[in-house]
Amino acid sequence: MKGVPLNEELYQYILNTFVEEDDILRSIVKETEKLKLPLIQVSPENGLFLQMLIKMIGAKRVLEIGTLTGYSAVWMARGLPKRGKLITLEVNKDHAKAAKHNFKKAKLSNKIKLILGDALKSLDKLSKKKFDFAFIDAEKVNYPSYLERVLGMMNKGGIIAADNTLRDGEVVSKNPDESVKGVLRFNEMMAKDPRLLSLLVPISDGLTVGLVK
Ligand code: SAH
Ligand code: DHB
Ligand code: MG
């Protein structure tokens, strides 16, 4: 293997040097914990990286699949210009309620629109809309179906990113479960689609990033 394998000390060095989580982001995680909701938001460095990608391409319209309590949405929306918009899709009412509260707290309600319901259905309704950046982070079995839909909704020069694409290392397992199979199929699609230039970036649990050519 070329490169330096990350250990706790090196990881903390990167976090301490580059990643500043403010009070609002910290409180979102605390509230999520208090409400006994799953603590599966992206890592802080992953949030920063998503925000950077959005700024790098000057994205004005962002689509997120899987809101949870809004942690990643806040990171991303903070990378948007004044009139930028983020649409986030969530099926769970409790998650959606907490997320909306957090968007208010972060003073981002004007930029973020949450659509409650199954993401596949919401995507079909949104199919004529165009986006510069899409972040896929809902149930892993549906990653391929999300990608099929999202591909037709992207502007040229846009970016598609998806979380958990190393699946805790399970992508090289000999007997992958259904969710790992979904991620494997998704990574294949991202790698092979002639419309994309893609790479699995080994940040956190893996972030597959594809540039729409
Ligand atoms: N992006 C969030 C974490 C998302 S966790 C963050 O980093 O802060 C995954 C979310 O996807 C959960 O809130 C779950 O309820 C939601 N989800 C699962 N299946 C879904 C579906 N079919 N449609 C929409 N949301 C879904
Ligand atoms: C799970 C989902 C996620 O989006 C994540 O970041 C971690 C775990 C899960 O469903 O297990
Ligand atoms: Mg995730």
PDB file of C-alpha atoms in Angstrom, residues 21 49-50 55 68 76 78 101 131 145 150 156-157 202 205:
ATOM      1  CA  GLU A  21     -17.011  22.436  14.538  1.00  0.00           C
ATOM      2  CA  PHE A  49     -14.991  18.247   2.758  1.00  0.00           C
ATOM      3  CA  LEU A  50     -18.563  18.361   1.407  1.00  0.00           C
ATOM      4  CA  LYS A  55     -17.540  25.948  -2.807  1.00  0.00           C
ATOM      5  CA  LEU A  68     -31.325  12.711   9.752  1.00  0.00           C
ATOM      6  CA  MET A  76     -23.248  21.930   3.083  1.00  0.00           C
ATOM      7  CA  ARG A  78     -22.925  26.996   4.728  1.00  0.00           C
ATOM      8  CA  HIS A 101     -35.612  22.868  14.356  1.00  0.00           C
ATOM      9  CA  PHE A 131     -28.725  20.322  -9.266  1.00  0.00           C
ATOM     10  CA  SER A 145     -31.727   3.507  -7.615  1.00  0.00           C
ATOM     11  CA  VAL A 150     -29.857  11.664  -9.683  1.00  0.00           C
ATOM     12  CA  LYS A 156     -22.559  19.567 -16.198  1.00  0.00           C
ATOM     13  CA  GLY A 157     -19.601  20.239 -13.938  1.00  0.00           C
ATOM     14  CA  PRO A 202     -11.053   7.076   1.902  1.00  0.00           C
ATOM     15  CA  ASP A 205     -16.423   5.459   6.123  1.00  0.00           C
TER      16      ASP A 205
END
